[in-house]
């Protein structure tokens, strides 16, 4: 059996060599062979040069161009070039267990699911990134998302990265290239709505490197919120509470601030709600890091949580404005890289 690993990348000169070493060192069953397809999104640095040099020495590596630059287009171009019966997605900013691909193959075969994957587990370096990682995986920060539970084994709505039978991907039409973000969630939604299953397995292990700054984290979640509206509109489905709560809170605060121009008491209500949220974020952080032991880490987790929630809520609001009210095309903030 042949397995194709597909990888979108752009401007990854600082990380691509280590990633290739890790991906090509995957331990596969004796009856499996590996193909690695990397789609470069017109990088402005030396990423393509480094990829081409490695490909000249490594027959398992195939490098292709992704002139559209966005992730969904990169994945589709890589799927077209994939020779394997099974397609496994990898990203550059993730560390993988040596049996990651083998576990994906085994889980696909064992469960009969259309898509399989593991948990989305962030690991940071340095105080700020560690705080972001802790907030990212916390129940309060993630809204209790199943994808943050490393011990979960069973059916879910979506998984981190993913693996599929190539024939199934082609039948589904691949990823929606109208989406800059949330293309993986949208594909999983099509699978489930078509009667297929998405399966998360504790045996599929990887460790994601989150954004390194609070501003980058805010921008990342702003885009998640923005493009979630496009997915909701495309499939005409109600948003889950986990997606609506950040937007509802941001909309309520904005309404109270505006009302305060006429009714000053509204500003006090807005201040009270903001204080209540801050206390909730600090309490959620305290459940992860004791304030008296690591006060900066505690405060960092709370601030990262706020960046995620307010970024998502504001992005969702802008998505409603662009997609549902004005029909504006997505601006640069919705499409640019956030790393």
GROMACS .gro file of C-alpha atoms in nm:
model
  339
    1UNK     CA    1   0.000   0.000   0.000
    2UNK     CA    2   0.119   0.350  -0.083
    3UNK     CA    3   0.051   0.643   0.152
    4UNK     CA    4   0.077   1.005   0.038
    5UNK     CA    5   0.147   1.275   0.295
    6UNK     CA    6   0.031   1.617   0.173
    7UNK     CA    7   0.173   1.939   0.314
    8UNK     CA    8   0.083   2.303   0.246
    9UNK     CA    9   0.357   2.555   0.317
   10UNK     CA   10   0.466   2.913   0.251
   11UNK     CA   11   0.768   3.104   0.381
   12UNK     CA   12   0.894   2.820   0.600
   13UNK     CA   13   1.268   2.840   0.529
   14UNK     CA   14   1.347   2.840   0.900
   15UNK     CA   15   1.148   2.523   0.969
   16UNK     CA   16   1.119   2.317   0.651
   17UNK     CA   17   1.441   2.115   0.689
   18UNK     CA   18   1.352   1.990   1.037
   19UNK     CA   19   0.998   1.912   0.922
   20UNK     CA   20   1.121   1.708   0.623
   21UNK     CA   21   1.357   1.512   0.849
   22UNK     CA   22   1.065   1.430   1.079
   23UNK     CA   23   0.817   1.342   0.805
   24UNK     CA   24   1.056   1.122   0.610
   25UNK     CA   25   1.155   0.935   0.930
   26UNK     CA   26   0.802   0.803   0.982
   27UNK     CA   27   0.792   0.431   1.066
   28UNK     CA   28   0.548   0.250   0.839
   29UNK     CA   29   0.434  -0.113   0.822
   30UNK     CA   30   0.641  -0.332   0.591
   31UNK     CA   31   0.369  -0.332   0.324
   32UNK     CA   32   0.347   0.051   0.310
   33UNK     CA   33   0.555   0.301   0.114
   34UNK     CA   34   0.561   0.676   0.166
   35UNK     CA   35   0.522   0.966  -0.075
   36UNK     CA   36   0.560   1.322   0.056
   37UNK     CA   37   0.395   1.595  -0.153
   38UNK     CA   38   0.472   1.954  -0.047
   39UNK     CA   39   0.279   2.239  -0.210
   40UNK     CA   40   0.471   2.566  -0.184
   41UNK     CA   41   0.259   2.881  -0.192
   42UNK     CA   42   0.495   3.108  -0.387
   43UNK     CA   43   0.724   3.161  -0.089
   44UNK     CA   44   0.913   3.489  -0.063
   45UNK     CA   45   1.205   3.330   0.121
   46UNK     CA   46   1.426   3.028   0.043
   47UNK     CA   47   1.161   2.766   0.112
   48UNK     CA   48   1.125   2.655  -0.250
   49UNK     CA   49   1.503   2.645  -0.301
   50UNK     CA   50   1.548   2.425   0.005
   51UNK     CA   51   1.263   2.197  -0.103
   52UNK     CA   52   1.403   2.154  -0.454
   53UNK     CA   53   1.749   2.074  -0.322
   54UNK     CA   54   1.609   1.808  -0.091
   55UNK     CA   55   1.384   1.664  -0.363
   56UNK     CA   56   1.687   1.616  -0.588
   57UNK     CA   57   1.830   1.382  -0.323
   58UNK     CA   58   1.508   1.225  -0.193
   59UNK     CA   59   1.291   1.032  -0.441
   60UNK     CA   60   1.000   1.013  -0.196
   61UNK     CA   61   0.964   1.393  -0.194
   62UNK     CA   62   0.758   1.572  -0.460
   63UNK     CA   63   0.749   1.952  -0.465
   64UNK     CA   64   0.470   2.135  -0.647
   65UNK     CA   65   0.361   2.498  -0.684
   66UNK     CA   66   0.054   2.651  -0.524
   67UNK     CA   67   0.014   2.988  -0.700
   68UNK     CA   68  -0.315   3.055  -0.517
   69UNK     CA   69  -0.113   3.057  -0.191
   70UNK     CA   70  -0.404   2.952   0.035
   71UNK     CA   71  -0.415   2.623   0.227
   72UNK     CA   72  -0.723   2.473   0.061
   73UNK     CA   73  -0.574   2.519  -0.286
   74UNK     CA   74  -0.241   2.371  -0.171
   75UNK     CA   75  -0.414   2.063  -0.036
   76UNK     CA   76  -0.614   2.010  -0.355
   77UNK     CA   77  -0.306   2.042  -0.577
   78UNK     CA   78  -0.125   1.791  -0.353
   79UNK     CA   79  -0.420   1.548  -0.364
   80UNK     CA   80  -0.410   1.561  -0.745
   81UNK     CA   81  -0.042   1.459  -0.737
   82UNK     CA   82  -0.084   1.198  -0.466
   83UNK     CA   83  -0.015   0.841  -0.572
   84UNK     CA   84  -0.124   0.675  -0.249
   85UNK     CA   85  -0.449   0.500  -0.169
   86UNK     CA   86  -0.447   0.686   0.161
   87UNK     CA   87  -0.380   1.059   0.201
   88UNK     CA   88  -0.248   1.198   0.532
   89UNK     CA   89  -0.221   1.570   0.595
   90UNK     CA   90   0.073   1.720   0.781
   91UNK     CA   91   0.162   2.082   0.862
   92UNK     CA   92   0.510   2.222   0.911
   93UNK     CA   93   0.451   2.367   1.260
   94UNK     CA   94   0.368   2.035   1.422
   95UNK     CA   95   0.586   1.761   1.573
   96UNK     CA   96   0.472   1.405   1.498
   97UNK     CA   97   0.512   1.075   1.675
   98UNK     CA   98   0.722   0.834   1.468
   99UNK     CA   99   0.416   0.615   1.413
  100UNK     CA  100   0.181   0.904   1.327
  101UNK     CA  101   0.120   0.798   0.966
  102UNK     CA  102   0.102   0.429   1.062
  103UNK     CA  103  -0.158   0.510   1.329
  104UNK     CA  104  -0.364   0.704   1.074
  105UNK     CA  105  -0.356   0.407   0.833
  106UNK     CA  106  -0.446   0.159   1.106
  107UNK     CA  107  -0.734   0.372   1.234
  108UNK     CA  108  -0.880   0.418   0.887
  109UNK     CA  109  -0.869   0.043   0.832
  110UNK     CA  110  -0.997  -0.044   1.180
  111UNK     CA  111  -1.289   0.198   1.205
  112UNK     CA  112  -1.414   0.227   0.849
  113UNK     CA  113  -1.440   0.603   0.904
  114UNK     CA  114  -1.412   0.843   0.611
  115UNK     CA  115  -1.173   1.071   0.802
  116UNK     CA  116  -0.949   1.006   1.104
  117UNK     CA  117  -0.714   1.216   1.309
  118UNK     CA  118  -0.583   1.293   1.653
  119UNK     CA  119  -0.623   1.564   1.912
  120UNK     CA  120  -0.505   1.921   1.861
  121UNK     CA  121  -0.241   1.944   2.133
  122UNK     CA  122  -0.036   2.267   2.156
  123UNK     CA  123   0.312   2.280   2.306
  124UNK     CA  124   0.490   2.613   2.351
  125UNK     CA  125   0.846   2.730   2.415
  126UNK     CA  126   0.905   3.033   2.632
  127UNK     CA  127   0.663   3.190   2.878
  128UNK     CA  128   0.435   3.364   2.628
  129UNK     CA  129   0.394   3.070   2.393
  130UNK     CA  130   0.343   2.829   2.683
  131UNK     CA  131   0.065   3.055   2.811
  132UNK     CA  132  -0.094   3.055   2.465
  133UNK     CA  133  -0.067   2.676   2.449
  134UNK     CA  134  -0.231   2.633   2.789
  135UNK     CA  135  -0.517   2.869   2.696
  136UNK     CA  136  -0.559   2.698   2.360
  137UNK     CA  137  -0.619   2.359   2.518
  138UNK     CA  138  -0.812   2.470   2.827
  139UNK     CA  139  -1.186   2.395   2.857
  140UNK     CA  140  -1.269   2.764   2.905
  141UNK     CA  141  -1.047   2.876   2.619
  142UNK     CA  142  -1.162   2.612   2.370
  143UNK     CA  143  -1.525   2.598   2.474
  144UNK     CA  144  -1.487   2.230   2.558
  145UNK     CA  145  -1.397   2.128   2.201
  146UNK     CA  146  -1.351   1.753   2.163
  147UNK     CA  147  -1.042   1.810   1.949
  148UNK     CA  148  -0.849   1.923   2.260
  149UNK     CA  149  -0.903   1.592   2.444
  150UNK     CA  150  -0.600   1.364   2.392
  151UNK     CA  151  -0.768   1.058   2.546
  152UNK     CA  152  -1.080   1.068   2.328
  153UNK     CA  153  -1.150   0.767   2.106
  154UNK     CA  154  -1.465   0.791   1.899
  155UNK     CA  155  -1.677   0.987   1.654
  156UNK     CA  156  -1.637   1.365   1.649
  157UNK     CA  157  -1.734   1.661   1.431
  158UNK     CA  158  -1.379   1.731   1.313
  159UNK     CA  159  -1.018   1.634   1.383
  160UNK     CA  160  -0.680   1.803   1.370
  161UNK     CA  161  -0.521   1.771   1.023
  162UNK     CA  162  -0.682   1.442   0.912
  163UNK     CA  163  -0.632   1.132   0.697
  164UNK     CA  164  -0.862   0.994   0.426
  165UNK     CA  165  -0.890   0.737   0.152
  166UNK     CA  166  -0.789   0.930  -0.162
  167UNK     CA  167  -1.087   0.798  -0.355
  168UNK     CA  168  -1.319   0.946  -0.092
  169UNK     CA  169  -1.148   1.284  -0.113
  170UNK     CA  170  -1.188   1.287  -0.489
  171UNK     CA  171  -1.554   1.185  -0.460
  172UNK     CA  172  -1.613   1.475  -0.222
  173UNK     CA  173  -1.441   1.721  -0.453
  174UNK     CA  174  -1.155   1.796  -0.215
  175UNK     CA  175  -1.133   2.111  -0.007
  176UNK     CA  176  -1.340   2.422  -0.075
  177UNK     CA  177  -1.099   2.675  -0.225
  178UNK     CA  178  -1.336   2.961  -0.146
  179UNK     CA  179  -1.232   2.920   0.219
  180UNK     CA  180  -0.904   3.058   0.350
  181UNK     CA  181  -0.973   2.912   0.696
  182UNK     CA  182  -1.203   2.639   0.830
  183UNK     CA  183  -1.161   2.431   0.512
  184UNK     CA  184  -1.093   2.119   0.722
  185UNK     CA  185  -1.405   2.170   0.937
  186UNK     CA  186  -1.613   2.225   0.624
  187UNK     CA  187  -1.487   1.904   0.463
  188UNK     CA  188  -1.563   1.711   0.782
  189UNK     CA  189  -1.913   1.859   0.780
  190UNK     CA  190  -1.971   1.735   0.424
  191UNK     CA  191  -1.851   1.389   0.527
  192UNK     CA  192  -2.090   1.372   0.823
  193UNK     CA  193  -2.383   1.514   0.627
  194UNK     CA  194  -2.320   1.255   0.358
  195UNK     CA  195  -2.347   0.971   0.610
  196UNK     CA  196  -1.975   0.921   0.674
  197UNK     CA  197  -1.792   0.923   1.004
  198UNK     CA  198  -1.509   1.136   1.140
  199UNK     CA  199  -1.305   0.953   1.404
  200UNK     CA  200  -1.059   1.083   1.662
  201UNK     CA  201  -0.809   0.836   1.800
  202UNK     CA  202  -0.575   0.867   2.097
  203UNK     CA  203  -0.323   0.658   1.904
  204UNK     CA  204  -0.271   0.938   1.646
  205UNK     CA  205  -0.029   1.167   1.829
  206UNK     CA  206   0.113   1.505   1.730
  207UNK     CA  207   0.208   1.828   1.905
  208UNK     CA  208   0.117   2.162   1.751
  209UNK     CA  209   0.331   2.477   1.787
  210UNK     CA  210   0.091   2.767   1.852
  211UNK     CA  211   0.138   3.130   1.754
  212UNK     CA  212   0.423   3.303   1.933
  213UNK     CA  213   0.254   3.634   2.015
  214UNK     CA  214  -0.082   3.747   2.147
  215UNK     CA  215  -0.140   3.964   1.838
  216UNK     CA  216  -0.080   3.670   1.604
  217UNK     CA  217  -0.315   3.458   1.817
  218UNK     CA  218  -0.582   3.729   1.796
  219UNK     CA  219  -0.547   3.746   1.417
  220UNK     CA  220  -0.563   3.367   1.388
  221UNK     CA  221  -0.890   3.348   1.579
  222UNK     CA  222  -1.028   3.653   1.404
  223UNK     CA  223  -0.990   3.458   1.079
  224UNK     CA  224  -1.146   3.147   1.233
  225UNK     CA  225  -1.452   3.346   1.335
  226UNK     CA  226  -1.470   3.528   1.002
  227UNK     CA  227  -1.459   3.214   0.784
  228UNK     CA  228  -1.693   3.019   1.012
  229UNK     CA  229  -1.971   3.248   0.885
  230UNK     CA  230  -1.893   3.141   0.528
  231UNK     CA  231  -1.924   2.773   0.627
  232UNK     CA  232  -2.254   2.836   0.809
  233UNK     CA  233  -2.396   3.021   0.508
  234UNK     CA  234  -2.280   2.758   0.260
  235UNK     CA  235  -2.445   2.471   0.444
  236UNK     CA  236  -2.739   2.669   0.586
  237UNK     CA  237  -2.690   2.522   0.930
  238UNK     CA  238  -2.730   2.686   1.269
  239UNK     CA  239  -2.410   2.778   1.447
  240UNK     CA  240  -2.332   2.580   1.761
  241UNK     CA  241  -2.331   2.765   2.095
  242UNK     CA  242  -1.954   2.730   2.109
  243UNK     CA  243  -1.931   2.945   1.794
  244UNK     CA  244  -2.204   3.192   1.888
  245UNK     CA  245  -2.106   3.277   2.246
  246UNK     CA  246  -1.794   3.485   2.161
  247UNK     CA  247  -1.988   3.682   1.897
  248UNK     CA  248  -2.288   3.731   2.126
  249UNK     CA  249  -2.067   3.865   2.404
  250UNK     CA  250  -1.881   4.104   2.173
  251UNK     CA  251  -2.211   4.221   2.017
  252UNK     CA  252  -2.362   4.281   2.361
  253UNK     CA  253  -2.063   4.487   2.476
  254UNK     CA  254  -2.069   4.693   2.155
  255UNK     CA  255  -2.442   4.754   2.192
  256UNK     CA  256  -2.402   4.867   2.553
  257UNK     CA  257  -2.116   5.101   2.463
  258UNK     CA  258  -2.325   5.255   2.187
  259UNK     CA  259  -2.632   5.281   2.412
  260UNK     CA  260  -2.421   5.460   2.670
  261UNK     CA  261  -2.418   5.768   2.449
  262UNK     CA  262  -2.789   5.805   2.529
  263UNK     CA  263  -2.817   5.605   2.851
  264UNK     CA  264  -2.495   5.641   3.055
  265UNK     CA  265  -2.590   5.353   3.284
  266UNK     CA  266  -2.521   5.117   2.991
  267UNK     CA  267  -2.152   5.197   3.024
  268UNK     CA  268  -2.158   5.073   3.382
  269UNK     CA  269  -2.330   4.754   3.271
  270UNK     CA  270  -2.064   4.707   3.000
  271UNK     CA  271  -1.792   4.763   3.259
  272UNK     CA  272  -1.951   4.508   3.488
  273UNK     CA  273  -1.971   4.249   3.212
  274UNK     CA  274  -1.609   4.313   3.117
  275UNK     CA  275  -1.503   4.272   3.479
  276UNK     CA  276  -1.704   3.950   3.509
  277UNK     CA  277  -1.537   3.812   3.196
  278UNK     CA  278  -1.194   3.907   3.327
  279UNK     CA  279  -1.265   3.725   3.653
  280UNK     CA  280  -1.386   3.418   3.462
  281UNK     CA  281  -1.073   3.419   3.244
  282UNK     CA  282  -0.849   3.454   3.549
  283UNK     CA  283  -1.038   3.175   3.726
  284UNK     CA  284  -1.003   2.951   3.422
  285UNK     CA  285  -0.631   3.027   3.414
  286UNK     CA  286  -0.602   2.958   3.787
  287UNK     CA  287  -0.732   2.606   3.725
  288UNK     CA  288  -0.423   2.549   3.507
  289UNK     CA  289  -0.150   2.750   3.683
  290UNK     CA  290  -0.167   2.861   4.045
  291UNK     CA  291  -0.140   3.243   4.058
  292UNK     CA  292   0.086   3.242   4.364
  293UNK     CA  293   0.331   3.003   4.195
  294UNK     CA  294   0.350   3.156   3.845
  295UNK     CA  295   0.170   3.493   3.836
  296UNK     CA  296   0.296   3.594   3.491
  297UNK     CA  297   0.199   3.259   3.340
  298UNK     CA  298  -0.142   3.285   3.505
  299UNK     CA  299  -0.200   3.633   3.366
  300UNK     CA  300  -0.068   3.524   3.026
  301UNK     CA  301  -0.316   3.236   3.004
  302UNK     CA  302  -0.603   3.470   3.087
  303UNK     CA  303  -0.489   3.725   2.829
  304UNK     CA  304  -0.445   3.457   2.561
  305UNK     CA  305  -0.797   3.333   2.636
  306UNK     CA  306  -0.931   3.685   2.585
  307UNK     CA  307  -0.738   3.716   2.257
  308UNK     CA  308  -0.902   3.397   2.130
  309UNK     CA  309  -1.255   3.483   2.241
  310UNK     CA  310  -1.257   3.848   2.135
  311UNK     CA  311  -1.070   3.770   1.813
  312UNK     CA  312  -1.323   3.501   1.722
  313UNK     CA  313  -1.621   3.716   1.819
  314UNK     CA  314  -1.502   4.020   1.622
  315UNK     CA  315  -1.410   3.805   1.323
  316UNK     CA  316  -1.754   3.643   1.330
  317UNK     CA  317  -1.914   3.989   1.338
  318UNK     CA  318  -1.710   4.104   1.039
  319UNK     CA  319  -1.797   3.782   0.857
  320UNK     CA  320  -2.167   3.848   0.910
  321UNK     CA  321  -2.119   4.201   0.774
  322UNK     CA  322  -1.925   4.088   0.465
  323UNK     CA  323  -2.103   3.763   0.378
  324UNK     CA  324  -2.459   3.824   0.499
  325UNK     CA  325  -2.521   4.199   0.486
  326UNK     CA  326  -2.301   4.383   0.235
  327UNK     CA  327  -2.167   4.103   0.015
  328UNK     CA  328  -1.816   4.252   0.032
  329UNK     CA  329  -1.522   4.040  -0.077
  330UNK     CA  330  -1.288   3.932   0.204
  331UNK     CA  331  -1.021   4.191   0.277
  332UNK     CA  332  -0.651   4.145   0.340
  333UNK     CA  333  -0.705   4.079   0.710
  334UNK     CA  334  -0.911   3.772   0.627
  335UNK     CA  335  -0.657   3.617   0.391
  336UNK     CA  336  -0.304   3.703   0.508
  337UNK     CA  337  -0.075   3.465   0.694
  338UNK     CA  338  -0.099   3.502   1.072
  339UNK     CA  339   0.241   3.360   1.168
   0.00000   0.00000   0.00000
